[in-house]
Structures are given as C-alpha cells and as structure tokens.
Short mmCIF file of C-alpha atoms in Angstrom, two decimals:
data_model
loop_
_atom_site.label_atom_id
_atom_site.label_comp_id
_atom_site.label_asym_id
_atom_site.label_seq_id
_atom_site.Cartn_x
_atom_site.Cartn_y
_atom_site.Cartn_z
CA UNK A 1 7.54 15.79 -27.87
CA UNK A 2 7.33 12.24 -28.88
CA UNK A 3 4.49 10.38 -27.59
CA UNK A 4 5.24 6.11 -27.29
CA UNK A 5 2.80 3.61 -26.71
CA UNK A 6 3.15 0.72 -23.99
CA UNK A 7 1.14 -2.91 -23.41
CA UNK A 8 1.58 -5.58 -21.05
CA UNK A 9 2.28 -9.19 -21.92
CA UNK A 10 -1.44 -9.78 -22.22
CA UNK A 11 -2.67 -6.69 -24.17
CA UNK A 12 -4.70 -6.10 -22.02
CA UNK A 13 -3.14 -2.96 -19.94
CA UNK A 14 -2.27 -0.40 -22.95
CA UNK A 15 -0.35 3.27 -22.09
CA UNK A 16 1.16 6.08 -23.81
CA UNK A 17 4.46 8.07 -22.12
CA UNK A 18 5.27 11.16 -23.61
CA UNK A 19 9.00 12.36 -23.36
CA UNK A 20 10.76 15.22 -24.69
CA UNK A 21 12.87 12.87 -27.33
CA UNK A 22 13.19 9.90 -28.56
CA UNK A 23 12.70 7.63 -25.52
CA UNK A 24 16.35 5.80 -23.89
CA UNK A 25 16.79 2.75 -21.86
CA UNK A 26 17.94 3.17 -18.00
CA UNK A 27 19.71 -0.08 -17.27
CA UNK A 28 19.08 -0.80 -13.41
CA UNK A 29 21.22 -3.38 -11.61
CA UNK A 30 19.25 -3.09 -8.29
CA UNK A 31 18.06 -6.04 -6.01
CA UNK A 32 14.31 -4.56 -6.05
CA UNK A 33 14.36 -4.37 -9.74
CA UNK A 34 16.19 -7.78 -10.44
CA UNK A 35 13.59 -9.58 -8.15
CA UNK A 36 10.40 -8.19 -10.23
CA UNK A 37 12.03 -8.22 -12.88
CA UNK A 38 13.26 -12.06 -12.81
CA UNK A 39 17.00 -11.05 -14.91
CA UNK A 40 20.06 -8.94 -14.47
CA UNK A 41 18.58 -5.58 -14.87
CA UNK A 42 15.18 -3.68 -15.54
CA UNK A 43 15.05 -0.97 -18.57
CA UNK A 44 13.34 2.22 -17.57
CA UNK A 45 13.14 5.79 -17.42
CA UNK A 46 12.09 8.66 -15.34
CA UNK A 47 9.32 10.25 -17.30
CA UNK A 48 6.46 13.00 -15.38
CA UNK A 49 3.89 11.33 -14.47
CA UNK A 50 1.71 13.84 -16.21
CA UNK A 51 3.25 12.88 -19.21
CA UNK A 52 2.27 8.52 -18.59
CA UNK A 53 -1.33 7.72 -19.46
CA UNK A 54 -3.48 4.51 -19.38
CA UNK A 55 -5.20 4.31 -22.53
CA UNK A 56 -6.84 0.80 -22.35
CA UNK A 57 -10.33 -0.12 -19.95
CA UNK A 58 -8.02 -2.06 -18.04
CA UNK A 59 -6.30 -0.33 -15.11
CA UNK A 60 -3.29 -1.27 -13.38
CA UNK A 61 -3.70 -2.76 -9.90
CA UNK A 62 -0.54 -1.64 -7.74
CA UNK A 63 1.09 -3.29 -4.30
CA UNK A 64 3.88 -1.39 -2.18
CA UNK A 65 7.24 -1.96 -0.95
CA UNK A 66 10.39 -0.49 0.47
CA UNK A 67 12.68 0.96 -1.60
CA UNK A 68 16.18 1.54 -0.87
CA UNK A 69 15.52 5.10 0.58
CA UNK A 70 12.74 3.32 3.63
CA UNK A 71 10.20 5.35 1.59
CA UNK A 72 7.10 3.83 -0.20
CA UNK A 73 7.70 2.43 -4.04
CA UNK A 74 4.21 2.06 -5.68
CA UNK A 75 4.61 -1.40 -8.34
CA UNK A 76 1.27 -0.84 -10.98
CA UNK A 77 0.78 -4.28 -13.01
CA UNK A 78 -1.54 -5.73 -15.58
CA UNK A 79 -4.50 -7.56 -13.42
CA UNK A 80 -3.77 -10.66 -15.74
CA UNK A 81 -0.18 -10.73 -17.06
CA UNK A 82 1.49 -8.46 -14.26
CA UNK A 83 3.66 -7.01 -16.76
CA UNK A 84 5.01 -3.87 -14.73
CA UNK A 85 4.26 -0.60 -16.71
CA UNK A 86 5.97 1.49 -14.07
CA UNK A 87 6.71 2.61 -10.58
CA UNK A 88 6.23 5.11 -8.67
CA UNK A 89 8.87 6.24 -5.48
CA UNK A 90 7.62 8.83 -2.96
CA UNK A 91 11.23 10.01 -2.76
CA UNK A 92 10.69 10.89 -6.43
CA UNK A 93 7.22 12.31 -6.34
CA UNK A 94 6.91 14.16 -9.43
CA UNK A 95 7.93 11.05 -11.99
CA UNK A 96 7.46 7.63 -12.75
CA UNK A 97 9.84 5.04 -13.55
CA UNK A 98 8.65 4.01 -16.50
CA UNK A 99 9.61 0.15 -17.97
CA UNK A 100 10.80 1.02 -21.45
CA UNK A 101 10.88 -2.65 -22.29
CA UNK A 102 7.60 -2.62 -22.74
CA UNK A 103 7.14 0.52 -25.05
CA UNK A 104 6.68 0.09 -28.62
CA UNK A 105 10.26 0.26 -30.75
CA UNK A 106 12.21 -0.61 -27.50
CA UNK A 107 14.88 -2.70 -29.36
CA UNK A 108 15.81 0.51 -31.28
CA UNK A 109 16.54 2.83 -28.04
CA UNK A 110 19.80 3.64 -27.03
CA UNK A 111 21.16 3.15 -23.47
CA UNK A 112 21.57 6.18 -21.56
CA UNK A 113 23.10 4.98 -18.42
CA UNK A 114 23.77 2.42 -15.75
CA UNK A 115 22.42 3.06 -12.38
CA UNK A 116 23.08 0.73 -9.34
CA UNK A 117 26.22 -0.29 -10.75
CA UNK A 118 27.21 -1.30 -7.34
CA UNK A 119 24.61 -4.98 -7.75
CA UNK A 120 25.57 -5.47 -11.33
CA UNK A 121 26.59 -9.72 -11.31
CA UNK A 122 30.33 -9.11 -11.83
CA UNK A 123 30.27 -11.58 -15.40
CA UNK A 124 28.05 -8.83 -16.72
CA UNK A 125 30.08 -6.14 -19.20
CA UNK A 126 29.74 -2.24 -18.39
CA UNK A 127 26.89 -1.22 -21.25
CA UNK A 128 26.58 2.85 -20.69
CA UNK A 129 29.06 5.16 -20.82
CA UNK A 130 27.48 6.64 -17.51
CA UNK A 131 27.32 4.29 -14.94
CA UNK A 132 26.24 5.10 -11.27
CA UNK A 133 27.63 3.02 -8.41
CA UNK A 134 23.59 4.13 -6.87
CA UNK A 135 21.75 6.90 -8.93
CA UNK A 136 23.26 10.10 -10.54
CA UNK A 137 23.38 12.88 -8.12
CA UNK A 138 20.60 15.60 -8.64
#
C-alpha cells in the first residue's frame, strides 16, 4: 500500500489517499470536469473512500450537481482556496474521484488512461494508451 499526501492551494485543507501502488493520473476530458477545473482536462483517480482521509483541522465544504448519469456528484473544496480534493458520484458509491494533481509527487505519475475522450478539444494529442470515448466498461 502506498499512502500519498494531498493540500489545497492554500494549505490549509491537507489529506492522505492510500492506493494499492504507486498512484496514476486519470486524464478526464468531460464538460463537468473542464468547467471546475478551468483547462482541458482534470487528473484523478478512483480510490475507496475508506482509503481518502482529511488530515488537517480544516474540512472540506462540498456543493452538488448533476453528473452525466442525472445522479448526485458531491464537489468537497478548501473553504478558502477551493482547490477540489475530490468527488464523490452516487452512481459510484463505494469510491472517490480523487484529484491527483494535487497529491504530493504528481509530476512523476504516469497516465493510466483517457476517459471522456468523446469532449477532448480536437487540437489536443491522444496521451494514454487507453482512451474511453465515456468511461471504461465495468
């Protein structure tokens, strides 16, 4: 198990997320995730939430939205910064998906895939070997 820690812009909102290996980036191309996000994609990863812990006095606060699905998508930020640690979707109810971005060593993790490949701006190149036109089937 290899246990990362995470911070917000501010510092203020600290987390660990333990994952099974060496933690990978998840390059999404969605609308949802380009509008927080403010770019071309977000970096994540689906990680148990059991295994995502806030380690700082400062918690998240969290609004809702729609996700692609109709269901509820949970957005926890920083109170200050809003940096987005992760999400949660009620369609995925067991995990979080978890900004890797934000973890500490992020410019050394691989990408893993490509999901939403069906929003990627067409002047963007094809990073990941597997690339998902939505997300991989189950």
């Amino acid at each position: 198990m290899v246990t990362t820690a995470g911070k917000c812009h501010c510092g203020q909102l600290q987390w660990e997320v333990t994952t099974e290996e060496a933690p990978v980036h998840i390059l999404c191309h969605c609308s949802a995730c380009k509008l927080i996000g403010g770019g071309e994609y977000t970096l994540n990863l689906i990680v148990p939430k059991d295994n995502c812990k806030i380690t700082s006095e400062t918690k998240p606060n969290v609004y809702t939205y729609k996700g692609d699905s109709g269901n509820d998508v949970q957005c926890f930020y920083c109170p200050t910064c809003t940096s987005h640690p992760w999400h949660y979707q009620t369609v995925n109810a067991d995990n979080y998906v978890v900004r890797t971005g934000l973890l500490e060593g992020s410019d050394k993790f691989s990408v893993a895939a490509e999901v939403y490949m069906k929003e990627k701006y067409e002047f963007q190149p094809k990073i990941a070997e597997a690339a998902f036109e939505t997300v991989p089937p189950s």
